[in-house]
PDB file of C-alpha atoms in Angstrom:
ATOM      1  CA  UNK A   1      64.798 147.367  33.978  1.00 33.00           C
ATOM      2  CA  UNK A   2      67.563 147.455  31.486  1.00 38.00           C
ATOM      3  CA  UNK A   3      69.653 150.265  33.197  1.00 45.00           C
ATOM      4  CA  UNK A   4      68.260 151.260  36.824  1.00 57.00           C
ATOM      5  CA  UNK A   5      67.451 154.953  37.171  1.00 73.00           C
ATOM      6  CA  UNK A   6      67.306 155.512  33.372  1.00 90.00           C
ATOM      7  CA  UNK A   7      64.831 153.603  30.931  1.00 95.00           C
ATOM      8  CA  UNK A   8      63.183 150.314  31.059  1.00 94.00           C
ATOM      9  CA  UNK A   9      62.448 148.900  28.494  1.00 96.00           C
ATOM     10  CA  UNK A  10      59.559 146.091  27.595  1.00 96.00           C
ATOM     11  CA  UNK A  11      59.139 144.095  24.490  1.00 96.00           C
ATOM     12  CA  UNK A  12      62.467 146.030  23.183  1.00 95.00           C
ATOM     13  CA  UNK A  13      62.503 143.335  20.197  1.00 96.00           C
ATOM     14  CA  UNK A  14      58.901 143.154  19.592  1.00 96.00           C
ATOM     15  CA  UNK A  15      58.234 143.672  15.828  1.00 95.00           C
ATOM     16  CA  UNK A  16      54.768 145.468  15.648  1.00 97.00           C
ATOM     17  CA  UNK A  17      54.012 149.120  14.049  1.00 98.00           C
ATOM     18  CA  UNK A  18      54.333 151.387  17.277  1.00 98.00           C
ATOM     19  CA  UNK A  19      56.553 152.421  20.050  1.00 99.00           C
ATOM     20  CA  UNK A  20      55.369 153.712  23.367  1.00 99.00           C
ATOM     21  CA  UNK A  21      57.650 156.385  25.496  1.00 99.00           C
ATOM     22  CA  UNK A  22      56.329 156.915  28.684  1.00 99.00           C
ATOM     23  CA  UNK A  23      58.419 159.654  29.947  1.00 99.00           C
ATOM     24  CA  UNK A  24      57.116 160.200  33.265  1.00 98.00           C
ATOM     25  CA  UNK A  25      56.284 156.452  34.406  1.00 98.00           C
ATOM     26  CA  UNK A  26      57.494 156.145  37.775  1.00 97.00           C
ATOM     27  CA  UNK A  27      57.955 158.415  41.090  1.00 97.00           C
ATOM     28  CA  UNK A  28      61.141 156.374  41.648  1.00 97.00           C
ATOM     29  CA  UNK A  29      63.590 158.662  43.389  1.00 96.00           C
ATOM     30  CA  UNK A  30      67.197 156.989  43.614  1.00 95.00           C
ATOM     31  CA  UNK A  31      68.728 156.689  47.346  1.00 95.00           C
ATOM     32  CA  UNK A  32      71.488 159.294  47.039  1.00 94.00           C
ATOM     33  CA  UNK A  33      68.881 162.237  46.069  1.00 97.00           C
ATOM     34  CA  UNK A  34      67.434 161.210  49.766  1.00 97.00           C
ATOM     35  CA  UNK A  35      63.660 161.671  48.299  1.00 98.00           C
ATOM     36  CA  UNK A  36      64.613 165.256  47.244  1.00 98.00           C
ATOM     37  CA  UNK A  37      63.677 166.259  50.711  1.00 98.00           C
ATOM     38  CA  UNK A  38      59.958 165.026  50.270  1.00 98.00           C
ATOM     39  CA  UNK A  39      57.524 162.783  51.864  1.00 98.00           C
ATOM     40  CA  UNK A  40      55.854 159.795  50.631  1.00 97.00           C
ATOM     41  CA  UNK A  41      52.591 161.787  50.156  1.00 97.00           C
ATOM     42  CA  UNK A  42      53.477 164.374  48.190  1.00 98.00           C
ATOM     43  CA  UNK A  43      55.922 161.688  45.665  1.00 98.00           C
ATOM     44  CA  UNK A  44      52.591 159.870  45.049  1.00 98.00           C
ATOM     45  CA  UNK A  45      51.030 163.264  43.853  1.00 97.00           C
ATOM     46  CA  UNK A  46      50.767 164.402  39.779  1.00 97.00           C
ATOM     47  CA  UNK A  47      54.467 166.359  40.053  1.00 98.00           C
ATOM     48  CA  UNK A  48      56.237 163.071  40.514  1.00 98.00           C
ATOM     49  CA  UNK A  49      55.241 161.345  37.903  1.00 98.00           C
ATOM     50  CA  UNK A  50      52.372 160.133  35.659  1.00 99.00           C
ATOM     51  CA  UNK A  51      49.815 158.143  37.660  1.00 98.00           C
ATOM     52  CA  UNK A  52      48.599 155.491  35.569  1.00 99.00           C
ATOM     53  CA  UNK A  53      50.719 156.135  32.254  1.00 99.00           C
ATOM     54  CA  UNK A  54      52.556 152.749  32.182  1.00 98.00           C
ATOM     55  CA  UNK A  55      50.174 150.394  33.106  1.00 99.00           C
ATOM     56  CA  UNK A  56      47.798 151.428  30.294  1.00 99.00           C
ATOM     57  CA  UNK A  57      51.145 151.510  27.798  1.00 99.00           C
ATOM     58  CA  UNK A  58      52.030 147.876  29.311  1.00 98.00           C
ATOM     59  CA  UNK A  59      47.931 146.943  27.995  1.00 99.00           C
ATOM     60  CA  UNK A  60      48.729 148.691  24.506  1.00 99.00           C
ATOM     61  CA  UNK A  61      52.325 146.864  24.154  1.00 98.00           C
ATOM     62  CA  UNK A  62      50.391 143.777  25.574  1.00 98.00           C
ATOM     63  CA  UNK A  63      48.056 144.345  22.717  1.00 98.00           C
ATOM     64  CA  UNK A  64      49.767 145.972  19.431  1.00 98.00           C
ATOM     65  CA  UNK A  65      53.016 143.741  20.364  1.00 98.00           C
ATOM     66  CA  UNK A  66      55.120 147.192  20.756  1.00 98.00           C
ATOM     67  CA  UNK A  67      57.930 148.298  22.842  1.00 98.00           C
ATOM     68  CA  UNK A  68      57.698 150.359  25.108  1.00 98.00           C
ATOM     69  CA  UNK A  69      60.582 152.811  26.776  1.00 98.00           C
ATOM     70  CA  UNK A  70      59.720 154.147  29.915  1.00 98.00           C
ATOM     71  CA  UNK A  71      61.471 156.148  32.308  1.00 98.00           C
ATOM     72  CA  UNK A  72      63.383 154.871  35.665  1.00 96.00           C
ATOM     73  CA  UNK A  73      63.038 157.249  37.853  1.00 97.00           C
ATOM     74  CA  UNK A  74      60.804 160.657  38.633  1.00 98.00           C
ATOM     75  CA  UNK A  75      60.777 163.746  36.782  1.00 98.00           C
ATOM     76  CA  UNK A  76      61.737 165.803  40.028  1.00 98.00           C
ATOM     77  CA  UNK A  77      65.644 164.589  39.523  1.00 98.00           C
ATOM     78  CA  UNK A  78      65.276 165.656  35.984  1.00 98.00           C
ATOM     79  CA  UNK A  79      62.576 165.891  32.902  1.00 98.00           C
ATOM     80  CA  UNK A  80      62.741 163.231  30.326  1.00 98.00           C
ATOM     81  CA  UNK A  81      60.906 165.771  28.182  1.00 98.00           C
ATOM     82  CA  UNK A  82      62.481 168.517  28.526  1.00 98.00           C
ATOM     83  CA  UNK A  83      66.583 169.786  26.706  1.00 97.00           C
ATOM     84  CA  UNK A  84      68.940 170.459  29.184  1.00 96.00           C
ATOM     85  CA  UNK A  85      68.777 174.009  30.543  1.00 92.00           C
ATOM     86  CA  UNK A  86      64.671 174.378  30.194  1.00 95.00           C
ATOM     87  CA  UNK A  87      63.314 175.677  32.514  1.00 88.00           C
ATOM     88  CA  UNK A  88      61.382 172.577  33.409  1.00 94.00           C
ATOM     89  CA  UNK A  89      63.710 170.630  33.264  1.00 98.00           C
ATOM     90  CA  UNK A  90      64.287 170.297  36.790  1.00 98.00           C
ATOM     91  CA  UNK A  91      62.213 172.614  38.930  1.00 98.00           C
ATOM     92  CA  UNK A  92      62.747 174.023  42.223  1.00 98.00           C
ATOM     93  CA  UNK A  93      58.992 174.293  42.528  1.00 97.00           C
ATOM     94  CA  UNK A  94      56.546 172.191  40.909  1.00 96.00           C
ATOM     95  CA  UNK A  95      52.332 173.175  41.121  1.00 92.00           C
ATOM     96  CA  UNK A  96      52.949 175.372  44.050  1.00 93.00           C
ATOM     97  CA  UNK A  97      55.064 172.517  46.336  1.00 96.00           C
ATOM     98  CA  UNK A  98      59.046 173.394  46.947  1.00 98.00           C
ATOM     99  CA  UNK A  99      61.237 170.548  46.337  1.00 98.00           C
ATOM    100  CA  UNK A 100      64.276 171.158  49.028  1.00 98.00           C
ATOM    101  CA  UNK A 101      66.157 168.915  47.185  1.00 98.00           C
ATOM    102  CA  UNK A 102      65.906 170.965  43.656  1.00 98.00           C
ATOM    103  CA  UNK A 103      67.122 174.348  45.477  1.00 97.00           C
ATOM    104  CA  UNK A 104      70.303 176.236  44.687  1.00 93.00           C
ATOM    105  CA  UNK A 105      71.977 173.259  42.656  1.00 97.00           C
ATOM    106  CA  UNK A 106      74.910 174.380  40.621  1.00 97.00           C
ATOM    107  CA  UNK A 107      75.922 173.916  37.195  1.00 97.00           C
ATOM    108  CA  UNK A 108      77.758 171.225  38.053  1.00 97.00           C
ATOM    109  CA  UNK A 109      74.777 169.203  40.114  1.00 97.00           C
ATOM    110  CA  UNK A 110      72.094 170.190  37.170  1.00 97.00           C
ATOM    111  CA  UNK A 111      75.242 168.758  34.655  1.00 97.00           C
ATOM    112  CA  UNK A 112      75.708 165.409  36.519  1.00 96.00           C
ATOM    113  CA  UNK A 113      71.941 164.611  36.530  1.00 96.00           C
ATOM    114  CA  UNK A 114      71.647 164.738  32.672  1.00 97.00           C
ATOM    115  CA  UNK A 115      75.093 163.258  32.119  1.00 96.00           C
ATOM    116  CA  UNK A 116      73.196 160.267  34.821  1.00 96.00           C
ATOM    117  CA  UNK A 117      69.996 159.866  33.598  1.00 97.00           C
ATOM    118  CA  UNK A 118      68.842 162.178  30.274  1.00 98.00           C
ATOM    119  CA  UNK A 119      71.507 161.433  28.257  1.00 97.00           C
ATOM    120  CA  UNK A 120      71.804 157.434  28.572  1.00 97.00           C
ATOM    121  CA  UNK A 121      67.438 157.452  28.528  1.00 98.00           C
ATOM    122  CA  UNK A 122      67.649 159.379  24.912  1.00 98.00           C
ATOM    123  CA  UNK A 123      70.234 157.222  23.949  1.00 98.00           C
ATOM    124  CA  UNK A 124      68.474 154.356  24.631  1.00 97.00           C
ATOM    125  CA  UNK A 125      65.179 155.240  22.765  1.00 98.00           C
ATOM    126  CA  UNK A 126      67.914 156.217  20.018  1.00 98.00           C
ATOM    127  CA  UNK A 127      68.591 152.956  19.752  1.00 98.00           C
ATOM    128  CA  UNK A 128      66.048 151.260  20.034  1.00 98.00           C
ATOM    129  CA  UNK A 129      64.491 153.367  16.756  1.00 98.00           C
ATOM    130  CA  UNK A 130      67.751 153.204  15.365  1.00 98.00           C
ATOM    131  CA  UNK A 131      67.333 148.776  14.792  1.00 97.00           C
ATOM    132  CA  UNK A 132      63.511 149.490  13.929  1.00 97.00           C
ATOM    133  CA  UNK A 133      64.798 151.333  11.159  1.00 96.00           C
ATOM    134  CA  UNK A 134      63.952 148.724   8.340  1.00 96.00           C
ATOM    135  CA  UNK A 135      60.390 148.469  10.022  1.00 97.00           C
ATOM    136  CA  UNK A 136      57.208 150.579   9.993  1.00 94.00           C
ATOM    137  CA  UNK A 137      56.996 152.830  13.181  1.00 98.00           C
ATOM    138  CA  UNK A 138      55.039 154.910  14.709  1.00 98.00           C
ATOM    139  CA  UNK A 139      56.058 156.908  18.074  1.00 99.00           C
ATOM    140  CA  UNK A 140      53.470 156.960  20.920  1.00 99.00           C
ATOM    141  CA  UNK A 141      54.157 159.400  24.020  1.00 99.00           C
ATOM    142  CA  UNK A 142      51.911 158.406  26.454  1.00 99.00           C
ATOM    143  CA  UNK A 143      51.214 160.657  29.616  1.00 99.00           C
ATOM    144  CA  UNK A 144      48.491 161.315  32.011  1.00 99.00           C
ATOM    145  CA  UNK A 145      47.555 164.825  33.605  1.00 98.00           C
ATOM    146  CA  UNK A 146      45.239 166.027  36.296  1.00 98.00           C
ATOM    147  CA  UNK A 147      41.565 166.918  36.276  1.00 97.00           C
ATOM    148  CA  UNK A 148      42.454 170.537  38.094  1.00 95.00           C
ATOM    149  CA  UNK A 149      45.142 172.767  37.393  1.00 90.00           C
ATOM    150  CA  UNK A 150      45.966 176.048  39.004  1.00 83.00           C
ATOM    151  CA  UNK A 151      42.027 176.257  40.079  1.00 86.00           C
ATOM    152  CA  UNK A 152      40.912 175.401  36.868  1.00 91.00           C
ATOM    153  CA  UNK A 153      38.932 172.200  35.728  1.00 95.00           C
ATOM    154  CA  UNK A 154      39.924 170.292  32.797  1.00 97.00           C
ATOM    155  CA  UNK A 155      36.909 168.618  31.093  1.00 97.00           C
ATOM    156  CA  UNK A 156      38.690 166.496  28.534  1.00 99.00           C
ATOM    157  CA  UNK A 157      38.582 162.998  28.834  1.00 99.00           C
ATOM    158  CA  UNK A 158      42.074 162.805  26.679  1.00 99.00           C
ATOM    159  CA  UNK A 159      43.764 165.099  24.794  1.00 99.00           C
ATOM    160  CA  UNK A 160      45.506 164.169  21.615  1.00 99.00           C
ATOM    161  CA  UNK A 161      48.563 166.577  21.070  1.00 99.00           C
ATOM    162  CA  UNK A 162      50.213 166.571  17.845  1.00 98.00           C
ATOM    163  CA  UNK A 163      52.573 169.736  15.980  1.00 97.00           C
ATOM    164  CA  UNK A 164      50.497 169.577  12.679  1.00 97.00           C
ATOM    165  CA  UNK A 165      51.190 166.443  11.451  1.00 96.00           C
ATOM    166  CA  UNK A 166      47.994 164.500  11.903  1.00 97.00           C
ATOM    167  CA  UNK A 167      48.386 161.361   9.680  1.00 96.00           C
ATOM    168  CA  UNK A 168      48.167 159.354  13.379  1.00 98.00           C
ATOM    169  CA  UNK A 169      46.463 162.186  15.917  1.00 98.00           C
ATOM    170  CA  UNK A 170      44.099 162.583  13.065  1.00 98.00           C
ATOM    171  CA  UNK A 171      42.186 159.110  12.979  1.00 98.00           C
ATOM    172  CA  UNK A 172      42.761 159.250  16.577  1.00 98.00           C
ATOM    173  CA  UNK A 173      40.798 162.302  17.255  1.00 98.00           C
ATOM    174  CA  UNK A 174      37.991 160.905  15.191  1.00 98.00           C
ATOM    175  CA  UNK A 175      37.840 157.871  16.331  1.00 98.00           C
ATOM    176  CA  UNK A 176      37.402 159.244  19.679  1.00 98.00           C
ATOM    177  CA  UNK A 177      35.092 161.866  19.348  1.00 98.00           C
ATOM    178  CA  UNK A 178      32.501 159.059  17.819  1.00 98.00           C
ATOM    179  CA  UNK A 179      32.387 156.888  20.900  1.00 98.00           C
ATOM    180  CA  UNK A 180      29.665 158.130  23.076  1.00 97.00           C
ATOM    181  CA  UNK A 181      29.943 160.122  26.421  1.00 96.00           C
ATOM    182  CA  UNK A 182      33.827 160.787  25.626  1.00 98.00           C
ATOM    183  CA  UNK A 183      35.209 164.337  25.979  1.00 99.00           C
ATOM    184  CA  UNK A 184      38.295 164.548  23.687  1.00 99.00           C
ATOM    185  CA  UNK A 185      40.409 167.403  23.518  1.00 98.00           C
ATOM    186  CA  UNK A 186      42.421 168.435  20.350  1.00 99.00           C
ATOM    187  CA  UNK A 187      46.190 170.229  21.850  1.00 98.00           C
ATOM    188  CA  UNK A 188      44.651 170.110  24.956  1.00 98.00           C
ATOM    189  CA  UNK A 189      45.265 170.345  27.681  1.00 98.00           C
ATOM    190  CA  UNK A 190      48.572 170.795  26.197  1.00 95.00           C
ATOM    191  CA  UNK A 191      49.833 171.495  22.846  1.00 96.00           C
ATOM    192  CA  UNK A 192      53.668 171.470  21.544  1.00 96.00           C
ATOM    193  CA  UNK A 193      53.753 175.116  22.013  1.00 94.00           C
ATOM    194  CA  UNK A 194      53.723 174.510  25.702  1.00 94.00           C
ATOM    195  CA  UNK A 195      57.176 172.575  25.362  1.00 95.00           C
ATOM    196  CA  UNK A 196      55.941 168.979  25.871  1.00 97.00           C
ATOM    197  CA  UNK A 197      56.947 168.108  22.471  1.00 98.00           C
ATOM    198  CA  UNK A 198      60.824 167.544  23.258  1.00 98.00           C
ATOM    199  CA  UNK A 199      60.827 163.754  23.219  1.00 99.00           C
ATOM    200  CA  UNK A 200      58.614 163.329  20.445  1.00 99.00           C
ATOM    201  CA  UNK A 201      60.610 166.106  18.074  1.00 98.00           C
ATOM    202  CA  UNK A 202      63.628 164.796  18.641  1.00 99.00           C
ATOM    203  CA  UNK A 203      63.123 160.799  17.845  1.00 99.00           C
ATOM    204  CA  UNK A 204      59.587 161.010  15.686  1.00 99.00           C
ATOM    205  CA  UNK A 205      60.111 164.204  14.284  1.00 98.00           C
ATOM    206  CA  UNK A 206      63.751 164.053  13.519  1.00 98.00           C
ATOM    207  CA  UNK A 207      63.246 160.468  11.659  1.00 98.00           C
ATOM    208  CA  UNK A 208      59.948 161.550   9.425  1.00 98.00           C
ATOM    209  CA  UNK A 209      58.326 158.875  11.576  1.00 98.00           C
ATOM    210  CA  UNK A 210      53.996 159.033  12.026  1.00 98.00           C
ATOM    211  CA  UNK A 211      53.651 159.898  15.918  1.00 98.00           C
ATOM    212  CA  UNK A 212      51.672 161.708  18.580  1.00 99.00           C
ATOM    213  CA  UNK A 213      51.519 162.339  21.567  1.00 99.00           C
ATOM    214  CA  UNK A 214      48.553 160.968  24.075  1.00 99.00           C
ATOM    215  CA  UNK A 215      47.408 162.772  27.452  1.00 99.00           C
ATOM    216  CA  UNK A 216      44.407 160.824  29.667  1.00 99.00           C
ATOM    217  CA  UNK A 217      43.205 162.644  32.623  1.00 99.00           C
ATOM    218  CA  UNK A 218      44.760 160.549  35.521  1.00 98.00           C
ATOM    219  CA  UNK A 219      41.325 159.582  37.144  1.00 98.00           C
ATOM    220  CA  UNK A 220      39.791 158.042  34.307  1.00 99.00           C
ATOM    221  CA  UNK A 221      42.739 155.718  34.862  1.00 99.00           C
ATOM    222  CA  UNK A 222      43.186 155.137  38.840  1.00 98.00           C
ATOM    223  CA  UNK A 223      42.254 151.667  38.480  1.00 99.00           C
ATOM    224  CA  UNK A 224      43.275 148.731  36.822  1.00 99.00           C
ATOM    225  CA  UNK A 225      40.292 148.370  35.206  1.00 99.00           C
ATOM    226  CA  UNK A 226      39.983 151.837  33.581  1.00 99.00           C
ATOM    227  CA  UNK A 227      44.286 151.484  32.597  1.00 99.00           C
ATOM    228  CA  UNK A 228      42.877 148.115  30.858  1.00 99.00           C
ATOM    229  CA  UNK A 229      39.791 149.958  29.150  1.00 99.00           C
ATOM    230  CA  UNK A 230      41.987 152.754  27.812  1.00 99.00           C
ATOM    231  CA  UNK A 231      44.516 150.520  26.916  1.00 99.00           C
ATOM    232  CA  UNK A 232      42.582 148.626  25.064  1.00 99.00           C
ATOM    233  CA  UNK A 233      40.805 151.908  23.458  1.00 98.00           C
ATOM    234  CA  UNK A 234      43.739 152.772  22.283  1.00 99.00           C
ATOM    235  CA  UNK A 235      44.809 150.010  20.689  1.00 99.00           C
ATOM    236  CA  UNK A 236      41.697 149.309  19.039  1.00 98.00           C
ATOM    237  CA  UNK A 237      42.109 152.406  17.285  1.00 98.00           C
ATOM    238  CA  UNK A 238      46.027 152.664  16.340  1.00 98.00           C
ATOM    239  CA  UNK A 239      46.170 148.990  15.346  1.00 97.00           C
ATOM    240  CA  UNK A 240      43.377 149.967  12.744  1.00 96.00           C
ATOM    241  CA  UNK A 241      44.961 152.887  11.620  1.00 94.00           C
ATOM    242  CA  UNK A 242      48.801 151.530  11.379  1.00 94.00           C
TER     243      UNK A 242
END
């Protein structure tokens, strides 16, 4: 990990077509933040992080010979993909469970956390665009999500989110809707107008650069041998399209 409790970066010189951002990688909670007042149970759940997110963007970097710029720590201290001041951005309750450690922070606490740990993570993907800039790129945001939600089940297999620009969601959509026994969802079960787009509009968007962004439903990649399918899946597809 290049700077603990911020990003870590892998392959960060690596000279293929994509770039990976996990931005919910790890359930790391640094000391200080005492676990945010939770147990070890509930930090291995969904609202800590992305179960299974970097291991399958370790295959595709493994594979496409990309970087990729994960998070350091857990989205409970603060949301990679979310501005400063969002609502999400660090949430007092997350799917129903109270974080103690979230509650009644003041300006100052919510300030020190993205002056800590959003700020020098953004920067960091900044730059590492920024020396790609004479190369071909393509941004990836990789994430995983649950197969219920607020009582509801969600059928798709993997979503592919993207804002209207679908010169990389598009071949990826129909790629995977051709392989058999696949459910693929189009914005779902997210879409940009849900404000998950923040990473991805402010480094893709912001440098005219192809990109989308990637949800797999977290069981379909419990193991390590369904993170190495999907990784593999994946980069079948992009390194065919790129």
């Amino acid at each position: 990990m290049t700077a603990p409790e911020t990003i870590a970066l892998t392959r960060p010189a690596s000279g293929g077509k994509a770039v990976i951002i996990c931005d919910h990688a790890t359930n790391f909670i640094p000391d200080r933040y005492a676990d945010l007042g939770l147990d070890a149970a509930r930090l291995s759940e969904h609202i800590a992080w992305d179960p299974g997110a970097i291991e399958v963007a370790e295959r595709m970097s493994e594979r496409l010979d990309a970087p990729v710029a994960a998070a350091g720590l857990s989205r409970l201290v603060i949301d990679m993909n979310r501005p400063e001041g969002a609502a999400g951005s660090i949430v007092s309750v997350s799917d129903g469970v109270v974080v103690p450690g979230n509650q009644q922070l003041s300006d100052r606490d919510r300030r020190q956390r993205f002056e800590d740990h959003h700020i020098p993570y953004h920067q960091g993907i900044g730059d590492l665009l920024d020396r790609r800039a004479a190369l071909t790129t393509a941004v990836i945001a990789l994430h995983s999500y649950t197969p219920v939600h607020s009582g509801k089940t969600r059928p798709w297999d993997i979503g592919i989110l993207h804002n209207g620009d679908t010169a990389l969601a598009g071949p990826l959509l129909d790629a995977l809707s051709a392989m058999p026994g696949l459910v693929v969802g189009e914005n779902e079960p997210y879409s940009p107008a849900d404000d998950v787009y923040y990473t991805l509009q402010r480094h893709a968007v912001s440098r005219g650069l192809a990109h989308v962004m990637i949800e797999i439903r977290n069981d379909r990649i419990a193991t390590p041998q369904g993170q190495q399918d999907w990784g593999n899946r994946l980069a079948d597809i992009i390194s065919r399209v790129l």
